[in-house]
Amino acid sequence: MVADGEPVETAEQQSKKAAKKQAKEAAKAAKKAEHKEAAKKDQESNVEAEDYSAGKYGIAKLIQSAETHSDRKFVKVSDLSQFINKGTVWVRGRVHTSRSKGKQCFLILRQQSSTVQCVIAVGDEVSKQMVKFSGSISKESVIDVHVKVVPVSSSIESCTEQKLELYVCEIYVISAAKPQLPLQIEDASRPENLDDPESLNIRVNQDTRLDNRVLDLRTPANQAIFRLEAGVCKLFRDILTEKGFTEIHTPKIIPAPSEGGANVFTVSYFKDSVYLAQSPQLYKQMAIAADFDKVFTVGAVFRAEDSNTHRHLTEFVGLDLEMSFKYHYHEVLHVIGDTFTAIFKGLRDNYSKEIAAVGQQFKVDAFKFLEPPLILKFSEGVAMLREAGVETGDEEDLSTPNEKLLGRLVKAKYDTDFYILDKFPLAIRPFYTMPDPNNKMYSNSYDMFMRGEEILSGAQRIHDADFLIERAKHHGVDLQKIASYIEAFRFGCPPHAGGGIGMERVVMLYLGLDNIRKTSMFPRDPKRTTP
Amino acid sequence: MVADGEPVETAEQQSKKAAKKQAKEAAKAAKKAEHKEAAKKDQESNVEAEDYSAGKYGIAKLIQSAETHSDRKFVKVSDLSQFINKGTVWVRGRVHTSRSKGKQCFLILRQQSSTVQCVIAVGDEVSKQMVKFSGSISKESVIDVHVKVVPVSSSIESCTEQKLELYVCEIYVISAAKPQLPLQIEDASRPENLDDPESLNIRVNQDTRLDNRVLDLRTPANQAIFRLEAGVCKLFRDILTEKGFTEIHTPKIIPAPSEGGANVFTVSYFKDSVYLAQSPQLYKQMAIAADFDKVFTVGAVFRAEDSNTHRHLTEFVGLDLEMSFKYHYHEVLHVIGDTFTAIFKGLRDNYSKEIAAVGQQFKVDAFKFLEPPLILKFSEGVAMLREAGVETGDEEDLSTPNEKLLGRLVKAKYDTDFYILDKFPLAIRPFYTMPDPNNKMYSNSYDMFMRGEEILSGAQRIHDADFLIERAKHHGVDLQKIASYIEAFRFGCPPHAGGGIGMERVVMLYLGLDNIRKTSMFPRDPKRTTP
């Protein structure tokens, strides 16, 4: 077998060691795959049989950019239907599954979310040795195949390309996977059917997935989740840019805890200590005071909270915005609400394939929203909860169960998975929140919810230095620590409001997933900082 | 004066304290501005004089969203020309300068980069008291004016709106600036003329600027720099998205130093220690191994280097990309080169106003580039340097002076401010760099330069685990610390290459500025972590 695996390109100054090792691994896999009987037959008949496919298959030498192979026409799996019966093309993909059957080998080749069947069958151009070699390639290896695209009479149900298959005339291993994988892509991709207790046995658990994220991310659902996540960021930025916002970048290294002191990570900074920003709050507001008028920023946000829940991370991506207004913070509230509506529409219209791919694995009801979005007062929310039998105080924050219950009540009454809760009690908001001028108990602040979970918190901020001091004192905030924050409002600052959105939460809740670790590519929580 | 300063709106439940304080500050400023003579006259004649403008000017009460004033039609300063002789409109802006002259007060109102002259002159609708009040408003205060837009016969040179002025019929202070400012916007905006030794005296030094960044950022040049910076990010993302790249987000908290151990910040993480990522290198590559094919990420990057230079920051924004290729890393090199070309074109075509605004303060030659970009080999660069009399070794990295000199030589020979240097010596690149298959001394790596300074470093990476181990050992890298990095390549990985770009450097060098602190909104260096 190793002889088959020799480099097909003449080596000039190659790294032989690496190539040899690749060959060895593939050979090992091949040995396992071989049936004893086949091995026996080989011994009898193969000794002198000429390999007329020699040079048309094997382990390619490590790609070090020695050649360009510019004559090879590569086609994406999803574009193959355009090449049916039109000469030969090249495809690079992974071995998803492999099945040998007498003189034939069937490989399913996977390329991101697309799959296609390859047939390597003994014939005029394909030798027995080439078929055997093909069957020996370990799953998840990256291969190049030179193929004819042919139509099939009955649909191939197990592939995304169901109307065609590929007749292989050359096959090379570009990068071999080790034969023993810590998880199988098929298992990691299996639909979660909560009604079927049997299915629990064949799912891959969260930690195994995250420990082997490079494999886990190859499932169709994960390929879709992170493409849709990129879409959320793109929509957020494009919509706000269209509305006249300017993107800014705010420092993650800050000299003092920005919001009072709890829950910040400390960093050794030369001979000093600094902190990781819990939000871009101060800097967004400084940009407003510096005449940028409307700003947004997308970046890492850090929370040193020992919260081990389905929706907390220690590092996440914040989609933050801040905007000056003329007289009423609802000018901003409506901009944010409209931004969400436009994001939901953009996802629905441009990411339907991704939403469907996630739906294949995770059963989810389509996300519903109203246009314009529903705005309720906090007090109205409290009234709805009380009507449902919940005891809750006028100035009491929503507990997680109450938040979820209210989401269900709102859904039942208004048929929307997104709504805005306005006018939160002043007592439960940060010191820089503008009080309601008409009712001492409330404030000009709001939260926004998706499927009954908070995804944005925002408010009109106090833009007057002395009033800010008064409120900070009331909250027992150390004025020394926020001196530069206060100073920023001594040079004239327009009234402004804004909010911060947790990106991973938006994706999780839009798709109806059950854990924020599913929507963070490399999640960080109190117990996980790897890989 | 304080009587004039009373809130013009009937207060319902207002925050009186804040409003009073604002009034007091404005009054204090007014007192200073008053000429003694004028004061005397007032005493004599003003006692009984009726103020027929009462209620048409004053300190507005703190905007707490009590009213919407939806009847007020606000117009941007840059749109005012459309409203000449067409009734009245409202404008919100800052008092840029103010000059009283008998019965008239001239204010220049500034809105971001636009300025316009306001006239408050005693007449049928404007009382002496209103003129006096207008003259008393401190510079940088945010005000609302209700105005008629009228044409002027001779251009107003000191404003961006030169063909018109505003006749004020109402004027309210929305947010008062304190009368003593730590720096004057006019001083901070003054052109830097290096030939004129006198001009040195009236410039504002860098630390004063950064200490008072909220004021400093209001200069026309800074307003333009950070809008153009947003443009660089937008272009980078849009161009790559168009080319089929997917945006990803990589963690800043990492379990071990990614590139050997030096120059990383340590973070206290619950009972553990973690580190701040020096680059998204590992995670970009994992995304490639996870089949995302082409990825980019924009985010904070941290370097614990005690480098106090014009081009080093401890925290900056990385524009990173990574891309799988078929056979030769030049497939990627060309994509990166084309991306730069498209960014330069996008800036030239869509940000000409911003480029001109920066040019008003900083004398800069327009940025030149070739299409397609110039690609030189490292050895060719060395030859050019030697021809110019520089002694440098074949495997020696470019020193900063040599880098700059080479930039000048290239500019003289090829007339381009952007070029690519390919095939760096292997010895001076990180362990994960793919060696050149044809010449042991070199590697498949490249840097890219703008105006003779490096702005991108990149390479083909080693995508084979065993070869990676071999190279890591050669570099003396602790294999334990990079175990998970190596493991990522054991499950099949396509060949790939990429690079990382320093965003602030691109903006600095595109605009020809002399210090990276000019292109970081809130810069962080070994000596500065504020504001």
CSV table of N, CA, C and O in Angstrom, one decimal, chain B residues 399-486:
chain,number,residue,atom,x,y,z
B,399,SER,N,15.7,46.6,9.1
B,399,SER,CA,15.6,47.6,10.2
B,399,SER,C,14.6,48.7,9.8
B,399,SER,O,14.3,48.8,8.7
B,400,THR,N,14.1,49.4,10.8
B,400,THR,CA,13.1,50.5,10.5
B,400,THR,C,13.7,51.5,9.5
B,400,THR,O,13.0,51.8,8.5
B,401,PRO,N,15.0,51.9,9.7
B,401,PRO,CA,15.5,52.9,8.7
B,401,PRO,C,15.6,52.3,7.3
B,401,PRO,O,15.3,52.9,6.4
B,402,ASN,N,16.1,51.0,7.3
B,402,ASN,CA,16.2,50.3,6.0
B,402,ASN,C,14.8,50.2,5.3
B,402,ASN,O,14.7,50.3,4.1
B,403,GLU,N,13.8,49.8,6.1
B,403,GLU,CA,12.5,49.7,5.6
B,403,GLU,C,12.0,51.0,5.0
B,403,GLU,O,11.5,51.0,3.9
B,404,LYS,N,12.3,52.1,5.7
B,404,LYS,CA,11.9,53.4,5.1
B,404,LYS,C,12.7,53.8,3.9
B,404,LYS,O,12.1,54.3,2.9
B,405,LEU,N,14.0,53.5,3.9
B,405,LEU,CA,14.8,53.8,2.8
B,405,LEU,C,14.3,53.0,1.6
B,405,LEU,O,14.2,53.5,0.5
B,406,LEU,N,14.0,51.7,1.8
B,406,LEU,CA,13.6,50.9,0.7
B,406,LEU,C,12.3,51.5,0.1
B,406,LEU,O,12.1,51.5,-1.1
B,407,GLY,N,11.4,52.0,1.0
B,407,GLY,CA,10.2,52.6,0.6
B,407,GLY,C,10.5,53.8,-0.4
B,407,GLY,O,9.8,53.9,-1.4
B,408,ARG,N,11.5,54.6,0.0
B,408,ARG,CA,11.8,55.7,-0.9
B,408,ARG,C,12.4,55.3,-2.2
B,408,ARG,O,12.1,55.8,-3.2
B,409,LEU,N,13.2,54.2,-2.2
B,409,LEU,CA,13.8,53.7,-3.4
B,409,LEU,C,12.7,53.2,-4.3
B,409,LEU,O,12.8,53.4,-5.5
B,410,VAL,N,11.8,52.4,-3.7
B,410,VAL,CA,10.7,51.9,-4.5
B,410,VAL,C,9.9,53.0,-5.1
B,410,VAL,O,9.5,53.0,-6.3
B,411,LYS,N,9.6,54.0,-4.3
B,411,LYS,CA,8.8,55.1,-4.7
B,411,LYS,C,9.5,55.8,-5.9
B,411,LYS,O,8.8,56.1,-6.9
B,412,ALA,N,10.8,56.0,-5.8
B,412,ALA,CA,11.5,56.7,-6.9
B,412,ALA,C,11.5,55.9,-8.1
B,412,ALA,O,11.4,56.4,-9.2
B,413,LYS,N,11.7,54.6,-8.0
B,413,LYS,CA,11.8,53.7,-9.2
B,413,LYS,C,10.4,53.4,-9.8
B,413,LYS,O,10.3,53.3,-11.0
B,414,TYR,N,9.4,53.1,-8.9
B,414,TYR,CA,8.1,52.6,-9.4
B,414,TYR,C,7.0,53.6,-9.2
B,414,TYR,O,5.8,53.3,-9.6
B,415,ASP,N,7.2,54.7,-8.5
B,415,ASP,CA,6.1,55.6,-8.3
B,415,ASP,C,4.9,55.1,-7.6
B,415,ASP,O,3.8,55.3,-8.0
B,416,THR,N,5.1,54.3,-6.5
B,416,THR,CA,4.0,53.7,-5.8
B,416,THR,C,4.3,53.8,-4.3
B,416,THR,O,5.5,53.6,-3.8
B,417,ASP,N,3.3,54.1,-3.5
B,417,ASP,CA,3.4,54.2,-2.0
B,417,ASP,C,3.1,52.8,-1.4
B,417,ASP,O,3.1,52.7,-0.2
B,418,PHE,N,2.6,51.9,-2.2
B,418,PHE,CA,2.2,50.5,-1.7
B,418,PHE,C,3.0,49.5,-2.5
B,418,PHE,O,3.0,49.5,-3.7
B,419,TYR,N,3.6,48.5,-1.8
B,419,TYR,CA,4.2,47.4,-2.5
B,419,TYR,C,4.3,46.2,-1.6
B,419,TYR,O,4.1,46.3,-0.4
B,420,ILE,N,4.5,45.1,-2.2
B,420,ILE,CA,4.5,43.8,-1.5
B,420,ILE,C,6.0,43.2,-1.6
B,420,ILE,O,6.6,43.2,-2.7
B,421,LEU,N,6.5,42.8,-0.5
B,421,LEU,CA,7.8,42.1,-0.4
B,421,LEU,C,7.6,40.7,-0.1
B,421,LEU,O,7.0,40.3,0.9
B,422,ASP,N,8.0,39.8,-1.1
B,422,ASP,CA,7.6,38.4,-1.0
B,422,ASP,C,8.9,37.6,-0.7
B,422,ASP,O,10.0,38.0,-0.9
B,423,LYS,N,8.7,36.4,-0.1
B,423,LYS,CA,9.8,35.5,0.1
B,423,LYS,C,10.8,36.0,1.1
B,423,LYS,O,12.0,36.2,0.8
B,424,PHE,N,10.4,36.2,2.3
B,424,PHE,CA,11.3,36.6,3.4
B,424,PHE,C,12.2,35.4,3.8
B,424,PHE,O,11.8,34.2,3.7
B,425,PRO,N,13.3,35.7,4.4
B,425,PRO,CA,14.2,34.6,4.9
B,425,PRO,C,13.4,33.8,6.0
B,425,PRO,O,12.7,34.4,6.8
B,426,LEU,N,13.5,32.5,5.9
B,426,LEU,CA,12.8,31.6,6.9
B,426,LEU,C,13.2,31.9,8.3
B,426,LEU,O,12.4,31.9,9.2
B,427,ALA,N,14.5,32.2,8.5
B,427,ALA,CA,15.1,32.4,9.8
B,427,ALA,C,14.4,33.5,10.6
B,427,ALA,O,14.4,33.4,11.9
B,428,ILE,N,13.9,34.5,10.0
B,428,ILE,CA,13.3,35.6,10.7
B,428,ILE,C,11.8,35.6,10.8
B,428,ILE,O,11.2,36.6,11.1
B,429,ARG,N,11.2,34.5,10.4
B,429,ARG,CA,9.7,34.4,10.5
B,429,ARG,C,9.3,33.4,11.6
B,429,ARG,O,10.1,32.5,12.0
B,430,PRO,N,8.0,33.4,12.0
B,430,PRO,CA,7.6,32.5,13.1
B,430,PRO,C,7.6,31.0,12.7
B,430,PRO,O,7.6,30.8,11.5
B,431,PHE,N,7.6,30.2,13.6
B,431,PHE,CA,7.8,28.7,13.4
B,431,PHE,C,6.8,28.1,12.5
B,431,PHE,O,7.0,27.2,11.8
B,432,TYR,N,5.5,28.7,12.5
B,432,TYR,CA,4.5,28.1,11.7
B,432,TYR,C,4.5,28.6,10.2
B,432,TYR,O,3.6,28.3,9.4
B,433,THR,N,5.5,29.3,9.8
B,433,THR,CA,5.7,29.7,8.4
B,433,THR,C,6.1,28.6,7.5
B,433,THR,O,7.1,27.9,7.8
B,434,MET,N,5.5,28.5,6.4
B,434,MET,CA,5.9,27.4,5.4
B,434,MET,C,7.2,27.7,4.7
B,434,MET,O,7.3,28.8,4.1
B,435,PRO,N,8.2,26.8,4.8
B,435,PRO,CA,9.4,27.0,4.1
B,435,PRO,C,9.2,27.0,2.6
B,435,PRO,O,8.3,26.4,2.1
B,436,ASP,N,10.1,27.8,1.9
B,436,ASP,CA,10.1,27.7,0.5
B,436,ASP,C,10.6,26.4,0.0
B,436,ASP,O,11.6,25.9,0.5
B,437,PRO,N,9.8,25.7,-0.9
B,437,PRO,CA,10.2,24.3,-1.3
B,437,PRO,C,11.5,24.3,-2.2
B,437,PRO,O,12.1,23.3,-2.3
B,438,ASN,N,11.8,25.5,-2.7
B,438,ASN,CA,12.9,25.5,-3.7
B,438,ASN,C,14.2,26.1,-3.2
B,438,ASN,O,15.2,26.0,-3.8
B,439,ASN,N,14.1,26.7,-2.0
B,439,ASN,CA,15.3,27.3,-1.5
B,439,ASN,C,15.2,27.4,0.1
B,439,ASN,O,14.4,28.2,0.6
B,440,LYS,N,16.0,26.6,0.7
B,440,LYS,CA,15.9,26.4,2.2
B,440,LYS,C,16.0,27.7,2.9
B,440,LYS,O,15.5,27.8,4.1
B,441,MET,N,16.7,28.7,2.4
B,441,MET,CA,16.9,30.0,3.1
B,441,MET,C,15.7,30.8,3.2
B,441,MET,O,15.5,31.6,4.1
B,442,TYR,N,14.7,30.6,2.3
B,442,TYR,CA,13.5,31.5,2.2
B,442,TYR,C,12.3,30.8,2.7
B,442,TYR,O,12.2,29.6,3.0
B,443,SER,N,11.2,31.6,2.7
B,443,SER,CA,9.9,31.0,3.2
B,443,SER,C,8.8,31.6,2.3
B,443,SER,O,9.0,32.6,1.6
B,444,ASN,N,7.6,31.0,2.4
B,444,ASN,CA,6.5,31.4,1.6
B,444,ASN,C,5.8,32.6,2.4
B,444,ASN,O,4.6,32.4,2.8
B,445,SER,N,6.5,33.6,2.6
B,445,SER,CA,5.9,34.7,3.5
B,445,SER,C,6.2,36.0,2.9
B,445,SER,O,7.0,36.2,2.0
B,446,TYR,N,5.4,37.0,3.3
B,446,TYR,CA,5.4,38.3,2.7
B,446,TYR,C,5.1,39.4,3.7
B,446,TYR,O,4.4,39.2,4.7
B,447,ASP,N,5.5,40.6,3.5
B,447,ASP,CA,5.1,41.8,4.2
B,447,ASP,C,4.5,42.8,3.1
B,447,ASP,O,4.9,42.7,2.0
B,448,MET,N,3.7,43.7,3.6
B,448,MET,CA,3.2,44.7,2.7
B,448,MET,C,3.5,46.1,3.3
B,448,MET,O,3.4,46.2,4.5
B,449,PHE,N,3.8,47.1,2.5
B,449,PHE,CA,4.2,48.3,3.0
B,449,PHE,C,3.4,49.5,2.4
B,449,PHE,O,3.0,49.5,1.3
B,450,MET,N,3.2,50.5,3.3
B,450,MET,CA,2.6,51.8,2.8
B,450,MET,C,3.6,52.9,3.2
B,450,MET,O,4.0,53.0,4.4
B,451,ARG,N,3.9,53.7,2.3
B,451,ARG,CA,4.9,54.8,2.5
B,451,ARG,C,6.1,54.3,3.3
B,451,ARG,O,6.6,55.0,4.2
B,452,GLY,N,6.6,53.1,2.9
B,452,GLY,CA,7.8,52.6,3.5
B,452,GLY,C,7.7,52.1,4.9
B,452,GLY,O,8.7,51.8,5.6
B,453,GLU,N,6.4,51.8,5.4
B,453,GLU,CA,6.3,51.2,6.7
B,453,GLU,C,5.4,49.9,6.6
B,453,GLU,O,4.4,49.9,5.9
B,454,GLU,N,5.8,48.9,7.3
B,454,GLU,CA,5.1,47.6,7.3
B,454,GLU,C,3.6,47.8,7.8
B,454,GLU,O,3.5,48.3,8.9
B,455,ILE,N,2.7,47.3,7.0
B,455,ILE,CA,1.3,47.4,7.5
B,455,ILE,C,0.6,46.0,7.5
B,455,ILE,O,-0.5,45.8,8.0
B,456,LEU,N,1.3,45.0,6.9
B,456,LEU,CA,0.8,43.7,6.9
B,456,LEU,C,1.9,42.7,6.9
B,456,LEU,O,2.9,42.9,6.2
B,457,SER,N,1.7,41.6,7.7
B,457,SER,CA,2.7,40.6,7.7
B,457,SER,C,1.9,39.3,7.5
B,457,SER,O,0.8,39.1,8.1
B,458,GLY,N,2.3,38.4,6.6
B,458,GLY,CA,1.6,37.2,6.4
B,458,GLY,C,2.4,36.1,5.7
B,458,GLY,O,3.6,36.3,5.4
B,459,ALA,N,1.8,35.0,5.5
B,459,ALA,CA,2.5,33.8,5.0
B,459,ALA,C,1.6,32.7,4.7
B,459,ALA,O,0.4,32.7,5.2
B,460,GLN,N,2.1,31.7,4.0
B,460,GLN,CA,1.5,30.4,4.0
B,460,GLN,C,1.9,29.8,5.3
B,460,GLN,O,3.0,29.9,5.8
B,461,ARG,N,0.9,29.1,6.0
B,461,ARG,CA,1.1,28.5,7.3
B,461,ARG,C,1.3,27.0,7.0
B,461,ARG,O,0.8,26.4,6.0
B,462,ILE,N,2.0,26.4,7.9
B,462,ILE,CA,2.2,24.9,7.8
B,462,ILE,C,0.9,24.3,8.3
B,462,ILE,O,0.4,24.5,9.4
B,463,HIS,N,0.3,23.4,7.4
B,463,HIS,CA,-1.0,22.8,7.7
B,463,HIS,C,-0.8,21.3,8.0
B,463,HIS,O,-1.8,20.6,8.1
B,464,ASP,N,0.4,20.9,8.3
B,464,ASP,CA,0.6,19.5,8.6
B,464,ASP,C,1.2,19.4,10.1
B,464,ASP,O,2.2,20.1,10.4
B,465,ALA,N,0.5,18.7,10.9
B,465,ALA,CA,0.9,18.6,12.3
B,465,ALA,C,2.3,18.2,12.6
B,465,ALA,O,3.0,18.9,13.4
B,466,ASP,N,2.8,17.2,11.9
B,466,ASP,CA,4.1,16.7,12.2
B,466,ASP,C,5.2,17.7,11.7
B,466,ASP,O,6.2,17.9,12.4
B,467,PHE,N,5.0,18.3,10.6
B,467,PHE,CA,5.9,19.3,10.1
B,467,PHE,C,6.0,20.5,11.0
B,467,PHE,O,7.0,21.1,11.3
B,468,LEU,N,4.8,20.8,11.5
B,468,LEU,CA,4.7,21.9,12.5
B,468,LEU,C,5.5,21.7,13.7
B,468,LEU,O,6.2,22.5,14.2
B,469,ILE,N,5.4,20.4,14.2
B,469,ILE,CA,6.2,20.0,15.4
B,469,ILE,C,7.7,20.2,15.1
B,469,ILE,O,8.4,20.7,15.9
B,470,GLU,N,8.1,19.7,13.9
B,470,GLU,CA,9.5,19.8,13.6
B,470,GLU,C,10.0,21.2,13.6
B,470,GLU,O,11.0,21.5,14.1
B,471,ARG,N,9.2,22.1,13.0
B,471,ARG,CA,9.6,23.5,12.9
B,471,ARG,C,9.5,24.2,14.3
B,471,ARG,O,10.4,25.0,14.6
B,472,ALA,N,8.6,23.8,15.1
B,472,ALA,CA,8.5,24.4,16.5
B,472,ALA,C,9.7,24.0,17.3
B,472,ALA,O,10.3,24.8,18.0
B,473,LYS,N,10.1,22.7,17.2
B,473,LYS,CA,11.3,22.3,17.9
B,473,LYS,C,12.5,23.0,17.4
B,473,LYS,O,13.3,23.5,18.3
B,474,HIS,N,12.6,23.2,16.1
B,474,HIS,CA,13.7,24.0,15.6
B,474,HIS,C,13.8,25.4,16.2
B,474,HIS,O,14.9,25.9,16.4
B,475,HIS,N,12.6,26.0,16.5
B,475,HIS,CA,12.6,27.3,17.0
B,475,HIS,C,12.6,27.3,18.5
B,475,HIS,O,12.5,28.4,19.2
B,476,GLY,N,12.7,26.1,19.1
B,476,GLY,CA,12.7,26.1,20.6
B,476,GLY,C,11.4,26.4,21.2
B,476,GLY,O,11.4,26.9,22.4
B,477,VAL,N,10.3,26.2,20.5
B,477,VAL,CA,9.0,26.5,21.1
B,477,VAL,C,8.5,25.4,22.0
B,477,VAL,O,8.7,24.2,21.6
B,478,ASP,N,8.0,25.7,23.2
B,478,ASP,CA,7.5,24.7,24.1
B,478,ASP,C,6.3,24.0,23.5
B,478,ASP,O,5.2,24.6,23.4
B,479,LEU,N,6.4,22.7,23.1
B,479,LEU,CA,5.4,22.0,22.4
B,479,LEU,C,4.1,21.8,23.3
B,479,LEU,O,3.0,21.8,22.8
B,480,GLN,N,4.3,21.7,24.6
B,480,GLN,CA,3.2,21.6,25.5
B,480,GLN,C,2.2,22.8,25.4
B,480,GLN,O,1.0,22.7,25.4
B,481,LYS,N,2.8,24.0,25.2
B,481,LYS,CA,2.0,25.2,25.2
B,481,LYS,C,1.2,25.4,23.8
B,481,LYS,O,0.3,26.2,23.8
B,482,ILE,N,1.7,24.7,22.8
B,482,ILE,CA,1.0,24.8,21.5
B,482,ILE,C,0.3,23.5,21.1
B,482,ILE,O,0.0,23.3,20.0
B,483,ALA,N,0.1,22.6,22.1
B,483,ALA,CA,-0.5,21.3,21.8
B,483,ALA,C,-1.8,21.4,21.1
B,483,ALA,O,-2.1,20.7,20.1
B,484,SER,N,-2.7,22.3,21.6
B,484,SER,CA,-4.0,22.4,20.9
B,484,SER,C,-3.9,23.0,19.6
B,484,SER,O,-4.7,22.7,18.7
B,485,TYR,N,-2.9,23.9,19.4
B,485,TYR,CA,-2.7,24.5,18.0
B,485,TYR,C,-2.3,23.4,17.1
B,485,TYR,O,-2.9,23.2,16.0
B,486,ILE,N,-1.4,22.5,17.5
B,486,ILE,CA,-1.0,21.4,16.6
B,486,ILE,C,-2.1,20.4,16.4
B,486,ILE,O,-2.3,20.0,15.2
